[in-house]
Amino acid sequence: MNVIGKVTVLPQLPAEIARLSELAYNLYWSWTPHAQALFEELDPAIWERFQHNPVRTLLEVPQERLQEVAASPSYLSGYAQVMADFDAYMDRKDTWVATRTPELRPVAYFSMEYGFHESLPIYSGGLGVLAGDHCKSASDLGLPFTAVGMLFHQGYFRQLFDKDGWQNESYDELDLTTLPIRPALGAQGEEVRVRVRIAGREIAVKVWTLQVGRIRVLLLDANVPENSEEDRKLTSRLYGYNQDHRVQQYVLLGVAGIRALRALGVPAEVYHMNEGHAALMSLERIREYVEAGLDFRTAAETAASSTLFTTHTPVAAGNDAFTFDLMDKYIGDWPGQLRTSREELYALARHDQQWDGHTVPAFSMTVFALNVSRAANGVSELHGEVSRGMWNFLYPGAEENEVPIGHVTNGAHNLTFTSQKMRDLLSTVLPGDWTERLEDEAMWQAVEKLSDAQLSDVQREMKREMIAFIRRRVREQLQRNGMPAADVAASEHLLDENTLTIGFARRFATYKRATLLFRDRARLSRIVNHPEHPVQFVFAGKAHPADNPGKAFIQEIYKVSQESEFRGKIVILENYDMNVARHLVQGVDIWLNNPRRPLEASGTSGMKASFNGSPNFSVLDGWWREGYDGENGWPIGEEREYADLAVQDDADAYDLYRRLEEEIVPRYYGTAPGAGSWAATVRRSIETVSPRFSMQRQVIDYVQQYYGPLGQRGAGLAANGAARAREVAAWKGWVRQQWPHTHIQAHANLPTTARPGEKVTVSAQVNPAGIRPEELRVEAVLRRGQEVLHFPLQAGENGTYNAEVPLEGSGLYSLGVRMLPVIPGLSSDFEAGLVKWA
Ligand SMILES: *Cc1c(COP(=O)(O)O)cnc(C)c1O
């Protein structure tokens, strides 16, 4: 058909169930299986066909069916219960924020992707799911919080395997009327448009509202008739077609995102950049201050003082960087708008790169983000450490562990990923309000009261559901590829519910080493085909469309799964998304993760599995390095890095097989003499991982470590026409100018060996070049291994400084003396970027 227009005819909801529509437009249902059940019950086939989409389901269900359920007492009682719970959730006054920190200032959170639910495919993987979960817990805890993202109208891709197991991508144009979003309306009830100039073109951006419990997400959409065909594609796909497309998307997210907040009058005093993609928000925030009359440096200081940056990428090459020429094309008019020079603006982002054997200055999104924020963090303790090492060069004179990048370990939104059956079981031992204090570690000890049988019954049911789901999916795939009827029929017998089942699902980035398990096929075959104690594996995951090595991994697993010795025992499922993720984390017995350490910044899928009683079996990287306690799962390999990757792979693979054979399989089948029961490990994994890696704990950490302090500091710098920001900016300008003229020389009477507790005298001679003594810190720095201790030197006459430095414990110490300019209220000692070592 040649479509000339579209119209949606809305169903008439009978009065008895009139609020189903309201429920469909609030993602509260995405973590509430009972709410989903109300839609599923309307028509299970429609529900399944349209990715569990409540809005779509309401549009598709025949009117007669609506009348029918509206007359069904059992449906109405379920409906009444869900609506009562929903109202109680929405109206709750004593939230965590209201009772603990009511003065918290409003937060604006920017992320390129969000994973809320499979029916809203605007995420590619872990980063998006993390952002979606962050919003859900921000709602649960009652944060004043608004999120900003992009409405990708072709979503991320749908993954299809061909007959040979090669990944193909399919892009479906989303029909926006079937999504739980509404146009954001301005004060006069008009649809809001914001405009952004990119490369001389005026781009119109429509703003949509997505309601997630109590909080709102604003989604930016360039696919509007005012824009050219090319510009309409700016919000078609995640992470663009090429570098040019990507940069423009970043401009849209950052600049149009801030403008959307302003157009809607959304209050925001703390700004959180989730990954460097969001960093260009600072251009617009600085521009606003410049427009209000501030000079560039004061404006930049003010904007930065309320900005937090979270980095997720532990490899240098994974951090986006663009040539200055490319940036000129898309942000070339910004230096003028900010009343600064290109040189000064780009200096905030400069990171020289090696391209084709040449050193080229590049605009790094991460470097820019670090320079235009005053707080930064990695996403696990180890990733914090790795990040401090990676970005140490931006803080000359700082020791690695002084680099001002902290960490907040990731979490996952428990309720989104925990099955209803497990929730029901947990409710039998946890207090009535357990879903509201998920981070409470003591509360979770009650899980010890669950019996082995209770757990294994629930886990068996979850596993059955997963196996049925996998068989259905594989059958569909085989039919689509025109496979022989015998093969299609065989899919009815894939996997066995009595067999130890291990899940592995994530993006197929090569560092995640999806094929590590296959390093020794013969040994794997012995494990899988053990006559009494077999093991089976389920894989899933998407490779980035341009990542052929990742696609080759998928194909390798697919081919192994077709070999006769592994058929029906190793399965790889298509189209990993949140739906597949939920089925797998709920249904498998163990969750496997074997990335190449330390490249997994955090990882979160193992947390979701633990919530459901599937212990984690993983390399001690990311979150698991903190989460593993000796009893709640198993490690793989050692806590170290290797120079030779092949050696690392061999060592890890060997350890993986050994632990499976010697520890995990015997424990699962109850054949380990004297060892604890399988259920003991299951209980331990639920009770330790659920609170510590709850998204609720994560968001509380962000509030306490960052949102609260930054909000106060930012407000202090911005008050009275940014008076303090102006002082700080002026002071930095002055000390930077004086610094080359300063001088320091130091002396210490160090013996070659010393007794513990002995003191050494350290002295320095300083020429402060006019910098006031109270603004100059002269200190001795004592380093022993990773530990760094500071001892201030006291000012004496004529530029002399002295201190007695105690050597407290035994060990090999290095001593240095340095000076740095400081004033009260800086975000870190390295903010001015000036350190001089003697
Ligand atoms: C949780 C999740 C991820 C993240 O998994 P990792 O453990 O970080 O690899 C990716 N994709 C989906 C769909 C998820 O639900």
mmCIF file of C-alpha atoms and ligand atoms in Angstrom, residues 123-127 129-130 133 412 417 505-507 511-512 576-582 585 591 593 600 602-608 623, ligand 1:
data_model
loop_
_atom_site.group_PDB
_atom_site.id
_atom_site.type_symbol
_atom_site.label_atom_id
_atom_site.label_comp_id
_atom_site.label_asym_id
_atom_site.label_seq_id
_atom_site.Cartn_x
_atom_site.Cartn_y
_atom_site.Cartn_z
ATOM 1 C CA TYR A 123 19.699 0.736 24.473
ATOM 2 C CA SER A 124 22.513 -1.442 23.219
ATOM 3 C CA GLY A 125 23.718 -3.122 26.382
ATOM 4 C CA GLY A 126 24.961 -2.734 29.903
ATOM 5 C CA LEU A 127 25.443 1.047 29.837
ATOM 6 C CA VAL A 129 20.393 -0.927 31.277
ATOM 7 C CA LEU A 130 22.440 0.693 34.015
ATOM 8 C CA ASP A 133 17.957 1.033 36.375
ATOM 9 C CA ALA A 412 21.140 -3.494 39.216
ATOM 10 C CA PHE A 417 15.172 -8.722 37.130
ATOM 11 C CA ALA A 505 24.986 -13.588 27.924
ATOM 12 C CA ARG A 506 26.324 -10.156 27.157
ATOM 13 C CA ARG A 507 27.539 -8.013 24.287
ATOM 14 C CA TYR A 511 37.464 -8.762 25.550
ATOM 15 C CA LYS A 512 34.522 -10.639 27.078
ATOM 16 C CA TYR A 576 19.788 -10.776 23.418
ATOM 17 C CA ASP A 577 17.636 -8.060 24.941
ATOM 18 C CA MET A 578 16.114 -7.393 28.344
ATOM 19 C CA ASN A 579 13.518 -10.091 27.801
ATOM 20 C CA VAL A 580 16.123 -12.748 27.036
ATOM 21 C CA ALA A 581 18.238 -11.396 29.889
ATOM 22 C CA ARG A 582 15.394 -11.796 32.374
ATOM 23 C CA VAL A 585 19.221 -14.729 34.812
ATOM 24 C CA TRP A 591 26.032 -17.272 35.685
ATOM 25 C CA ASN A 593 31.492 -14.284 33.084
ATOM 26 C CA GLU A 600 35.219 -5.310 32.564
ATOM 27 C CA SER A 602 31.851 -3.488 36.351
ATOM 28 C CA GLY A 603 29.469 -5.940 34.690
ATOM 29 C CA THR A 604 25.968 -6.221 36.082
ATOM 30 C CA SER A 605 24.306 -9.314 34.645
ATOM 31 C CA GLY A 606 25.873 -11.531 37.306
ATOM 32 C CA MET A 607 24.164 -9.410 39.957
ATOM 33 C CA LYS A 608 20.784 -10.042 38.344
ATOM 34 C CA TRP A 623 31.981 -5.870 40.612
HETATM 35 C C1 LIG B 1 22.337 -6.460 32.352
HETATM 36 C C2 LIG B 1 22.383 -6.428 30.881
HETATM 37 C C3 LIG B 1 23.589 -6.191 30.228
HETATM 38 C C4 LIG B 1 24.889 -5.972 30.958
HETATM 39 O O1 LIG B 1 25.559 -7.174 31.134
HETATM 40 P P1 LIG B 1 27.082 -7.245 31.573
HETATM 41 O O2 LIG B 1 27.147 -8.166 32.718
HETATM 42 O O3 LIG B 1 27.503 -5.873 31.981
HETATM 43 O O4 LIG B 1 27.828 -7.734 30.398
HETATM 44 C C5 LIG B 1 23.593 -6.174 28.837
HETATM 45 N N1 LIG B 1 22.471 -6.369 28.142
HETATM 46 C C6 LIG B 1 21.285 -6.610 28.740
HETATM 47 C C7 LIG B 1 20.087 -6.812 27.911
HETATM 48 C C8 LIG B 1 21.203 -6.639 30.129
HETATM 49 O O5 LIG B 1 20.020 -6.855 30.725
#
